[in-house]
Each structure stands twice: as structure tokens, then as C-alpha cells.
Amino acid sequence: MATSKRPNPDRIIDAAMSLAAQSRWREVTLSNIAVEAKISLVQLHEIFRSKSEIIAAFGDRVDRSVISGTEADVGSEPVHDQLLDILMRRLEELAPHKNGIASILRDTTCDPGAAICASIGVLRRMAWCLEAVGVGSAGVAGRIRTKGLAAIYLSTLWVWLHDDSLDQGRTLAHLDKSLRRAERLAIVLSLAPRGLR
């Protein structure tokens, strides 16, 4: 089973997500993941030290894909449209692993430590989404924007998990409505980017 060649991290991530889709995430062990990835536990340990690290790497992989697909000319479209696009593309990247994500989220909410780590990860990813569309995430205003976008993303993620339509219409409508509401609030609080004031 084991080879001297260092295994591809993506192989381990995909194995973990596949197992998460088949059973409760809390019941999936690192040994299970190693067997599914067809590597030894030692090889897995060389790359990931915990299941949390594997999930973080999965999120990073999604980030890279989404951000690399974002147009460089961030001023060509309204911020609302750009955020709508980038968050919907993020959900498209997650779609092949929807069942696994549901399993992970269900068990993460019951684990305070994992929930804290997950929330930090979400804030970091939402900061990148803001930066990718030309909106600052630094400073007090940036942190408020980041937390607001994280709240929108998490509520949209919940709708998405229960949206079985082919066009993801419920998800899109919820995200659009939430972004527009946040945009109006940001303008009132003078937190909106200059182009929206």
C-alpha cells in the first residue's frame, strides 16, 4: 500500500471528503482516510496532522480556484455583482462535495473547538473574497465588512445545502437579497467602499 513517493495532498483531501459523504464526520478517523487514499498513516502524517488541517487545506484549494477565476479588472462591475459572482462560484466549487460538507458542518457545530477554528477560517476566506473584488478588509471598517460577509456566506451556505434545484435559484435569490440588504446598511453606516457612497 505504502510507497516512498510523497502522496499528493489533493488525494488525501478527496479521500476525506468522500468518507465524510458516506458517514458522520466525527466517525471518520485518520486511519480511515489513509486507507481510502491508499497510503500509509505515516505518509498522511507527513502532510496533515489532523482532520482539521485536511479541511483547512480543502478550503484553501477552493480559495485558489475561485480567486484565480476572478477578473483582474475589479472596477468593471458593481461590488454587489462581483461578490455575488465570487460567492456563487465558490459554491459551485463545493458542489461535488455537498454531502461531505453537510456531514462536516453538522458535526463541527457540536464541537466548540472545531467551530472556533472553522469560524476563523471563514473570516479569512471572506477577507480574501473582499480583496479579490477590490474591497479592503483591513482596519475596523474592513473587519466589520469581513464579519458581515461571513454571516451572509454562512446563511447562504445553509440555504444551498437544502437547495436541490438545478439552477440553484433559492440560493442565488437568498444571496442577492442578503448582499443588497448589507449594501444598504453599509452605506448608512459609512462602511461601503467609496464607489457605493
PDB file of C-alpha atoms in Angstrom:
ATOM      1  CA  MET A   1       0.000   0.000   0.000  1.00  0.00           C
ATOM      2  CA  ALA A   2       2.678   2.484   1.044  1.00  0.00           C
ATOM      3  CA  THR A   3       5.237   3.854  -1.391  1.00  0.00           C
ATOM      4  CA  SER A   4       8.312   6.055  -0.905  1.00  0.00           C
ATOM      5  CA  LYS A   5       6.801   8.794  -3.045  1.00  0.00           C
ATOM      6  CA  ARG A   6       5.180  11.684  -1.171  1.00  0.00           C
ATOM      7  CA  PRO A   7       1.420  11.479  -1.817  1.00  0.00           C
ATOM      8  CA  ASN A   8      -0.485  14.325  -3.432  1.00  0.00           C
ATOM      9  CA  PRO A   9      -2.352  16.345  -0.765  1.00  0.00           C
ATOM     10  CA  ASP A  10      -5.365  16.528  -3.101  1.00  0.00           C
ATOM     11  CA  ARG A  11      -5.609  12.750  -2.999  1.00  0.00           C
ATOM     12  CA  ILE A  12      -5.907  12.876   0.801  1.00  0.00           C
ATOM     13  CA  ILE A  13      -8.409  15.745   0.708  1.00  0.00           C
ATOM     14  CA  ASP A  14     -10.602  13.913  -1.795  1.00  0.00           C
ATOM     15  CA  ALA A  15     -10.440  10.741   0.283  1.00  0.00           C
ATOM     16  CA  ALA A  16     -11.524  12.632   3.401  1.00  0.00           C
ATOM     17  CA  MET A  17     -14.400  14.339   1.618  1.00  0.00           C
ATOM     18  CA  SER A  18     -15.537  11.038   0.122  1.00  0.00           C
ATOM     19  CA  LEU A  19     -15.627   9.414   3.569  1.00  0.00           C
ATOM     20  CA  ALA A  20     -17.433  12.426   5.041  1.00  0.00           C
ATOM     21  CA  ALA A  21     -20.148  11.987   2.421  1.00  0.00           C
ATOM     22  CA  GLN A  22     -20.578   8.325   3.369  1.00  0.00           C
ATOM     23  CA  SER A  23     -20.773   8.657   7.163  1.00  0.00           C
ATOM     24  CA  ARG A  24     -20.707  11.046  10.100  1.00  0.00           C
ATOM     25  CA  TRP A  25     -17.553  13.150  10.003  1.00  0.00           C
ATOM     26  CA  ARG A  26     -16.883  12.550  13.712  1.00  0.00           C
ATOM     27  CA  GLU A  27     -16.720   8.827  12.989  1.00  0.00           C
ATOM     28  CA  VAL A  28     -14.109   9.206  10.239  1.00  0.00           C
ATOM     29  CA  THR A  29     -10.587   8.539  11.546  1.00  0.00           C
ATOM     30  CA  LEU A  30      -7.233   9.477  10.110  1.00  0.00           C
ATOM     31  CA  SER A  31      -6.599   5.756   9.603  1.00  0.00           C
ATOM     32  CA  ASN A  32      -9.806   5.547   7.532  1.00  0.00           C
ATOM     33  CA  ILE A  33      -8.617   8.454   5.412  1.00  0.00           C
ATOM     34  CA  ALA A  34      -5.200   6.857   4.860  1.00  0.00           C
ATOM     35  CA  VAL A  35      -6.802   3.600   3.726  1.00  0.00           C
ATOM     36  CA  GLU A  36      -9.194   5.462   1.398  1.00  0.00           C
ATOM     37  CA  ALA A  37      -6.267   7.435  -0.082  1.00  0.00           C
ATOM     38  CA  LYS A  38      -4.270   4.194  -0.430  1.00  0.00           C
ATOM     39  CA  ILE A  39      -1.337   5.491   1.600  1.00  0.00           C
ATOM     40  CA  SER A  40       0.150   4.658   4.987  1.00  0.00           C
ATOM     41  CA  LEU A  41      -0.723   6.563   8.144  1.00  0.00           C
ATOM     42  CA  VAL A  42       2.887   7.731   8.311  1.00  0.00           C
ATOM     43  CA  GLN A  43       2.613   9.246   4.833  1.00  0.00           C
ATOM     44  CA  LEU A  44      -0.594  11.015   5.805  1.00  0.00           C
ATOM     45  CA  HIS A  45       1.078  12.346   8.959  1.00  0.00           C
ATOM     46  CA  GLU A  46       3.882  13.853   6.869  1.00  0.00           C
ATOM     47  CA  ILE A  47       1.324  16.140   5.196  1.00  0.00           C
ATOM     48  CA  PHE A  48      -1.597  16.549   7.613  1.00  0.00           C
ATOM     49  CA  ARG A  49      -1.552  16.217  11.398  1.00  0.00           C
ATOM     50  CA  SER A  50      -5.322  16.309  11.934  1.00  0.00           C
ATOM     51  CA  LYS A  51      -8.690  16.209  10.219  1.00  0.00           C
ATOM     52  CA  SER A  52      -8.968  19.961  10.828  1.00  0.00           C
ATOM     53  CA  GLU A  53      -5.816  20.505   8.773  1.00  0.00           C
ATOM     54  CA  ILE A  54      -7.291  18.474   5.932  1.00  0.00           C
ATOM     55  CA  ILE A  55     -10.477  20.566   5.939  1.00  0.00           C
ATOM     56  CA  ALA A  56      -8.430  23.778   6.053  1.00  0.00           C
ATOM     57  CA  ALA A  57      -6.445  22.570   3.040  1.00  0.00           C
ATOM     58  CA  PHE A  58      -9.696  21.787   1.237  1.00  0.00           C
ATOM     59  CA  GLY A  59     -10.844  25.361   1.881  1.00  0.00           C
ATOM     60  CA  ASP A  60      -7.510  26.706   0.624  1.00  0.00           C
ATOM     61  CA  ARG A  61      -7.881  24.672  -2.555  1.00  0.00           C
ATOM     62  CA  VAL A  62     -11.318  26.163  -3.152  1.00  0.00           C
ATOM     63  CA  ASP A  63      -9.927  29.652  -2.470  1.00  0.00           C
ATOM     64  CA  ARG A  64      -7.191  29.234  -5.056  1.00  0.00           C
ATOM     65  CA  SER A  65      -9.627  28.065  -7.696  1.00  0.00           C
ATOM     66  CA  VAL A  66     -12.155  30.837  -7.049  1.00  0.00           C
ATOM     67  CA  ILE A  67      -9.641  33.673  -6.756  1.00  0.00           C
ATOM     68  CA  SER A  68      -7.731  32.566  -9.848  1.00  0.00           C
ATOM     69  CA  GLY A  69     -11.004  32.789 -11.780  1.00  0.00           C
ATOM     70  CA  THR A  70     -11.704  36.347 -10.649  1.00  0.00           C
ATOM     71  CA  GLU A  71     -11.180  39.049 -13.253  1.00  0.00           C
ATOM     72  CA  ALA A  72      -8.223  41.338 -12.635  1.00  0.00           C
ATOM     73  CA  ASP A  73     -10.248  44.447 -13.573  1.00  0.00           C
ATOM     74  CA  VAL A  74     -12.149  44.638 -10.302  1.00  0.00           C
ATOM     75  CA  GLY A  75     -13.676  48.045 -11.060  1.00  0.00           C
ATOM     76  CA  SER A  76     -15.542  46.945 -14.188  1.00  0.00           C
ATOM     77  CA  GLU A  77     -18.647  45.675 -12.330  1.00  0.00           C
ATOM     78  CA  PRO A  78     -20.574  46.837  -9.241  1.00  0.00           C
ATOM     79  CA  VAL A  79     -19.258  45.377  -5.989  1.00  0.00           C
ATOM     80  CA  HIS A  80     -22.598  43.644  -5.398  1.00  0.00           C
ATOM     81  CA  ASP A  81     -22.353  41.806  -8.723  1.00  0.00           C
ATOM     82  CA  GLN A  82     -18.738  40.831  -8.148  1.00  0.00           C
ATOM     83  CA  LEU A  83     -19.432  39.439  -4.683  1.00  0.00           C
ATOM     84  CA  LEU A  84     -22.493  37.600  -5.977  1.00  0.00           C
ATOM     85  CA  ASP A  85     -20.350  36.037  -8.688  1.00  0.00           C
ATOM     86  CA  ILE A  86     -17.419  35.058  -6.493  1.00  0.00           C
ATOM     87  CA  LEU A  87     -19.583  33.520  -3.759  1.00  0.00           C
ATOM     88  CA  MET A  88     -21.718  31.583  -6.253  1.00  0.00           C
ATOM     89  CA  ARG A  89     -18.552  30.307  -7.929  1.00  0.00           C
ATOM     90  CA  ARG A  90     -17.331  29.245  -4.507  1.00  0.00           C
ATOM     91  CA  LEU A  91     -20.493  27.204  -4.017  1.00  0.00           C
ATOM     92  CA  GLU A  92     -20.034  25.687  -7.481  1.00  0.00           C
ATOM     93  CA  GLU A  93     -16.562  24.526  -6.407  1.00  0.00           C
ATOM     94  CA  LEU A  94     -18.071  22.983  -3.277  1.00  0.00           C
ATOM     95  CA  ALA A  95     -20.933  21.275  -5.136  1.00  0.00           C
ATOM     96  CA  PRO A  96     -19.176  17.934  -5.872  1.00  0.00           C
ATOM     97  CA  HIS A  97     -18.643  17.543  -2.121  1.00  0.00           C
ATOM     98  CA  LYS A  98     -22.032  18.780  -0.929  1.00  0.00           C
ATOM     99  CA  ASN A  99     -22.899  15.691   1.115  1.00  0.00           C
ATOM    100  CA  GLY A 100     -19.485  15.643   2.746  1.00  0.00           C
ATOM    101  CA  ILE A 101     -19.733  19.323   3.627  1.00  0.00           C
ATOM    102  CA  ALA A 102     -23.142  18.758   5.203  1.00  0.00           C
ATOM    103  CA  SER A 103     -21.671  15.981   7.354  1.00  0.00           C
ATOM    104  CA  ILE A 104     -18.698  18.095   8.415  1.00  0.00           C
ATOM    105  CA  LEU A 105     -20.820  21.126   9.266  1.00  0.00           C
ATOM    106  CA  ARG A 106     -23.291  19.035  11.246  1.00  0.00           C
ATOM    107  CA  ASP A 107     -20.553  17.648  13.481  1.00  0.00           C
ATOM    108  CA  THR A 108     -18.457  20.813  13.644  1.00  0.00           C
ATOM    109  CA  THR A 109     -21.311  22.758  15.223  1.00  0.00           C
ATOM    110  CA  CYS A 110     -21.304  20.221  18.071  1.00  0.00           C
ATOM    111  CA  ASP A 111     -17.564  20.687  18.710  1.00  0.00           C
ATOM    112  CA  PRO A 112     -16.743  24.143  20.183  1.00  0.00           C
ATOM    113  CA  GLY A 113     -13.039  23.892  19.399  1.00  0.00           C
ATOM    114  CA  ALA A 114     -13.606  22.891  15.804  1.00  0.00           C
ATOM    115  CA  ALA A 115     -16.308  25.536  15.449  1.00  0.00           C
ATOM    116  CA  ILE A 116     -13.907  28.271  16.578  1.00  0.00           C
ATOM    117  CA  CYS A 117     -11.244  27.112  14.127  1.00  0.00           C
ATOM    118  CA  ALA A 118     -13.834  26.941  11.360  1.00  0.00           C
ATOM    119  CA  SER A 119     -15.110  30.450  12.095  1.00  0.00           C
ATOM    120  CA  ILE A 120     -11.577  31.842  11.912  1.00  0.00           C
ATOM    121  CA  GLY A 121     -11.133  30.099   8.576  1.00  0.00           C
ATOM    122  CA  VAL A 122     -14.388  31.536   7.229  1.00  0.00           C
ATOM    123  CA  LEU A 123     -13.344  35.071   8.200  1.00  0.00           C
ATOM    124  CA  ARG A 124     -10.010  34.623   6.446  1.00  0.00           C
ATOM    125  CA  ARG A 125     -11.688  33.326   3.301  1.00  0.00           C
ATOM    126  CA  MET A 126     -14.246  36.134   3.250  1.00  0.00           C
ATOM    127  CA  ALA A 127     -11.435  38.680   3.644  1.00  0.00           C
ATOM    128  CA  TRP A 128      -9.860  37.219   0.521  1.00  0.00           C
ATOM    129  CA  CYS A 129     -13.177  37.435  -1.319  1.00  0.00           C
ATOM    130  CA  LEU A 130     -13.426  41.124  -0.448  1.00  0.00           C
ATOM    131  CA  GLU A 131      -9.850  41.789  -1.526  1.00  0.00           C
ATOM    132  CA  ALA A 132     -10.428  39.867  -4.756  1.00  0.00           C
ATOM    133  CA  VAL A 133     -13.165  42.334  -5.753  1.00  0.00           C
ATOM    134  CA  GLY A 134     -11.193  45.392  -4.676  1.00  0.00           C
ATOM    135  CA  VAL A 135     -12.791  45.976  -1.260  1.00  0.00           C
ATOM    136  CA  GLY A 136     -10.465  46.458   1.709  1.00  0.00           C
ATOM    137  CA  SER A 137     -10.616  44.002   4.585  1.00  0.00           C
ATOM    138  CA  ALA A 138      -8.134  45.776   6.891  1.00  0.00           C
ATOM    139  CA  GLY A 139      -8.838  48.156   9.736  1.00  0.00           C
ATOM    140  CA  VAL A 140     -12.015  48.476  11.763  1.00  0.00           C
ATOM    141  CA  ALA A 141     -14.231  49.022   8.714  1.00  0.00           C
ATOM    142  CA  GLY A 142     -12.595  46.105   6.909  1.00  0.00           C
ATOM    143  CA  ARG A 143     -13.120  43.763   9.834  1.00  0.00           C
ATOM    144  CA  ILE A 144     -16.791  44.737  10.037  1.00  0.00           C
ATOM    145  CA  ARG A 145     -17.199  44.138   6.288  1.00  0.00           C
ATOM    146  CA  THR A 146     -15.484  40.758   6.638  1.00  0.00           C
ATOM    147  CA  LYS A 147     -17.715  39.654   9.501  1.00  0.00           C
ATOM    148  CA  GLY A 148     -20.789  40.850   7.650  1.00  0.00           C
ATOM    149  CA  LEU A 149     -19.838  38.938   4.513  1.00  0.00           C
ATOM    150  CA  ALA A 150     -19.085  35.838   6.608  1.00  0.00           C
ATOM    151  CA  ALA A 151     -22.586  35.999   8.104  1.00  0.00           C
ATOM    152  CA  ILE A 152     -24.083  36.308   4.620  1.00  0.00           C
ATOM    153  CA  TYR A 153     -21.977  33.419   3.305  1.00  0.00           C
ATOM    154  CA  LEU A 154     -22.859  31.100   6.184  1.00  0.00           C
ATOM    155  CA  SER A 155     -26.592  31.806   5.880  1.00  0.00           C
ATOM    156  CA  THR A 156     -26.349  31.246   2.130  1.00  0.00           C
ATOM    157  CA  LEU A 157     -24.427  28.025   2.687  1.00  0.00           C
ATOM    158  CA  TRP A 158     -27.301  26.745   4.811  1.00  0.00           C
ATOM    159  CA  VAL A 159     -29.820  27.566   2.053  1.00  0.00           C
ATOM    160  CA  TRP A 160     -27.530  25.949  -0.537  1.00  0.00           C
ATOM    161  CA  LEU A 161     -27.311  22.719   1.446  1.00  0.00           C
ATOM    162  CA  HIS A 162     -31.108  22.402   1.197  1.00  0.00           C
ATOM    163  CA  ASP A 163     -31.436  23.675  -2.389  1.00  0.00           C
ATOM    164  CA  ASP A 164     -31.812  20.719  -4.755  1.00  0.00           C
ATOM    165  CA  SER A 165     -32.819  22.764  -7.808  1.00  0.00           C
ATOM    166  CA  LEU A 166     -30.660  22.571 -10.922  1.00  0.00           C
ATOM    167  CA  ASP A 167     -30.332  26.337 -11.245  1.00  0.00           C
ATOM    168  CA  GLN A 168     -29.728  26.933  -7.526  1.00  0.00           C
ATOM    169  CA  GLY A 169     -32.453  29.566  -7.710  1.00  0.00           C
ATOM    170  CA  ARG A 170     -33.214  29.676  -3.969  1.00  0.00           C
ATOM    171  CA  THR A 171     -29.536  30.044  -3.149  1.00  0.00           C
ATOM    172  CA  LEU A 172     -28.989  32.810  -5.684  1.00  0.00           C
ATOM    173  CA  ALA A 173     -32.082  34.714  -4.549  1.00  0.00           C
ATOM    174  CA  HIS A 174     -31.065  34.496  -0.888  1.00  0.00           C
ATOM    175  CA  LEU A 175     -27.511  35.648  -1.588  1.00  0.00           C
ATOM    176  CA  ASP A 176     -28.669  38.518  -3.810  1.00  0.00           C
ATOM    177  CA  LYS A 177     -31.173  39.729  -1.213  1.00  0.00           C
ATOM    178  CA  SER A 178     -28.641  39.452   1.622  1.00  0.00           C
ATOM    179  CA  LEU A 179     -25.950  41.353  -0.277  1.00  0.00           C
ATOM    180  CA  ARG A 180     -28.355  44.142  -1.204  1.00  0.00           C
ATOM    181  CA  ARG A 181     -29.509  44.461   2.414  1.00  0.00           C
ATOM    182  CA  ALA A 182     -25.891  44.591   3.609  1.00  0.00           C
ATOM    183  CA  GLU A 183     -25.036  47.138   0.921  1.00  0.00           C
ATOM    184  CA  ARG A 184     -27.798  49.476   2.111  1.00  0.00           C
ATOM    185  CA  LEU A 185     -26.700  49.083   5.731  1.00  0.00           C
ATOM    186  CA  ALA A 186     -23.059  49.710   4.838  1.00  0.00           C
ATOM    187  CA  ILE A 187     -23.984  52.957   3.098  1.00  0.00           C
ATOM    188  CA  VAL A 188     -25.957  54.115   6.126  1.00  0.00           C
ATOM    189  CA  LEU A 189     -23.040  53.276   8.427  1.00  0.00           C
ATOM    190  CA  SER A 190     -20.473  54.760   6.007  1.00  0.00           C
ATOM    191  CA  LEU A 191     -18.756  51.373   5.704  1.00  0.00           C
ATOM    192  CA  ALA A 192     -19.351  50.923   1.993  1.00  0.00           C
ATOM    193  CA  PRO A 193     -16.467  51.224  -0.479  1.00  0.00           C
ATOM    194  CA  ARG A 194     -16.113  54.705  -1.979  1.00  0.00           C
ATOM    195  CA  GLY A 195     -17.829  53.696  -5.199  1.00  0.00           C
ATOM    196  CA  LEU A 196     -21.059  52.918  -3.350  1.00  0.00           C
ATOM    197  CA  ARG A 197     -21.306  56.051  -1.202  1.00  0.00           C
TER     198      ARG A 197
END
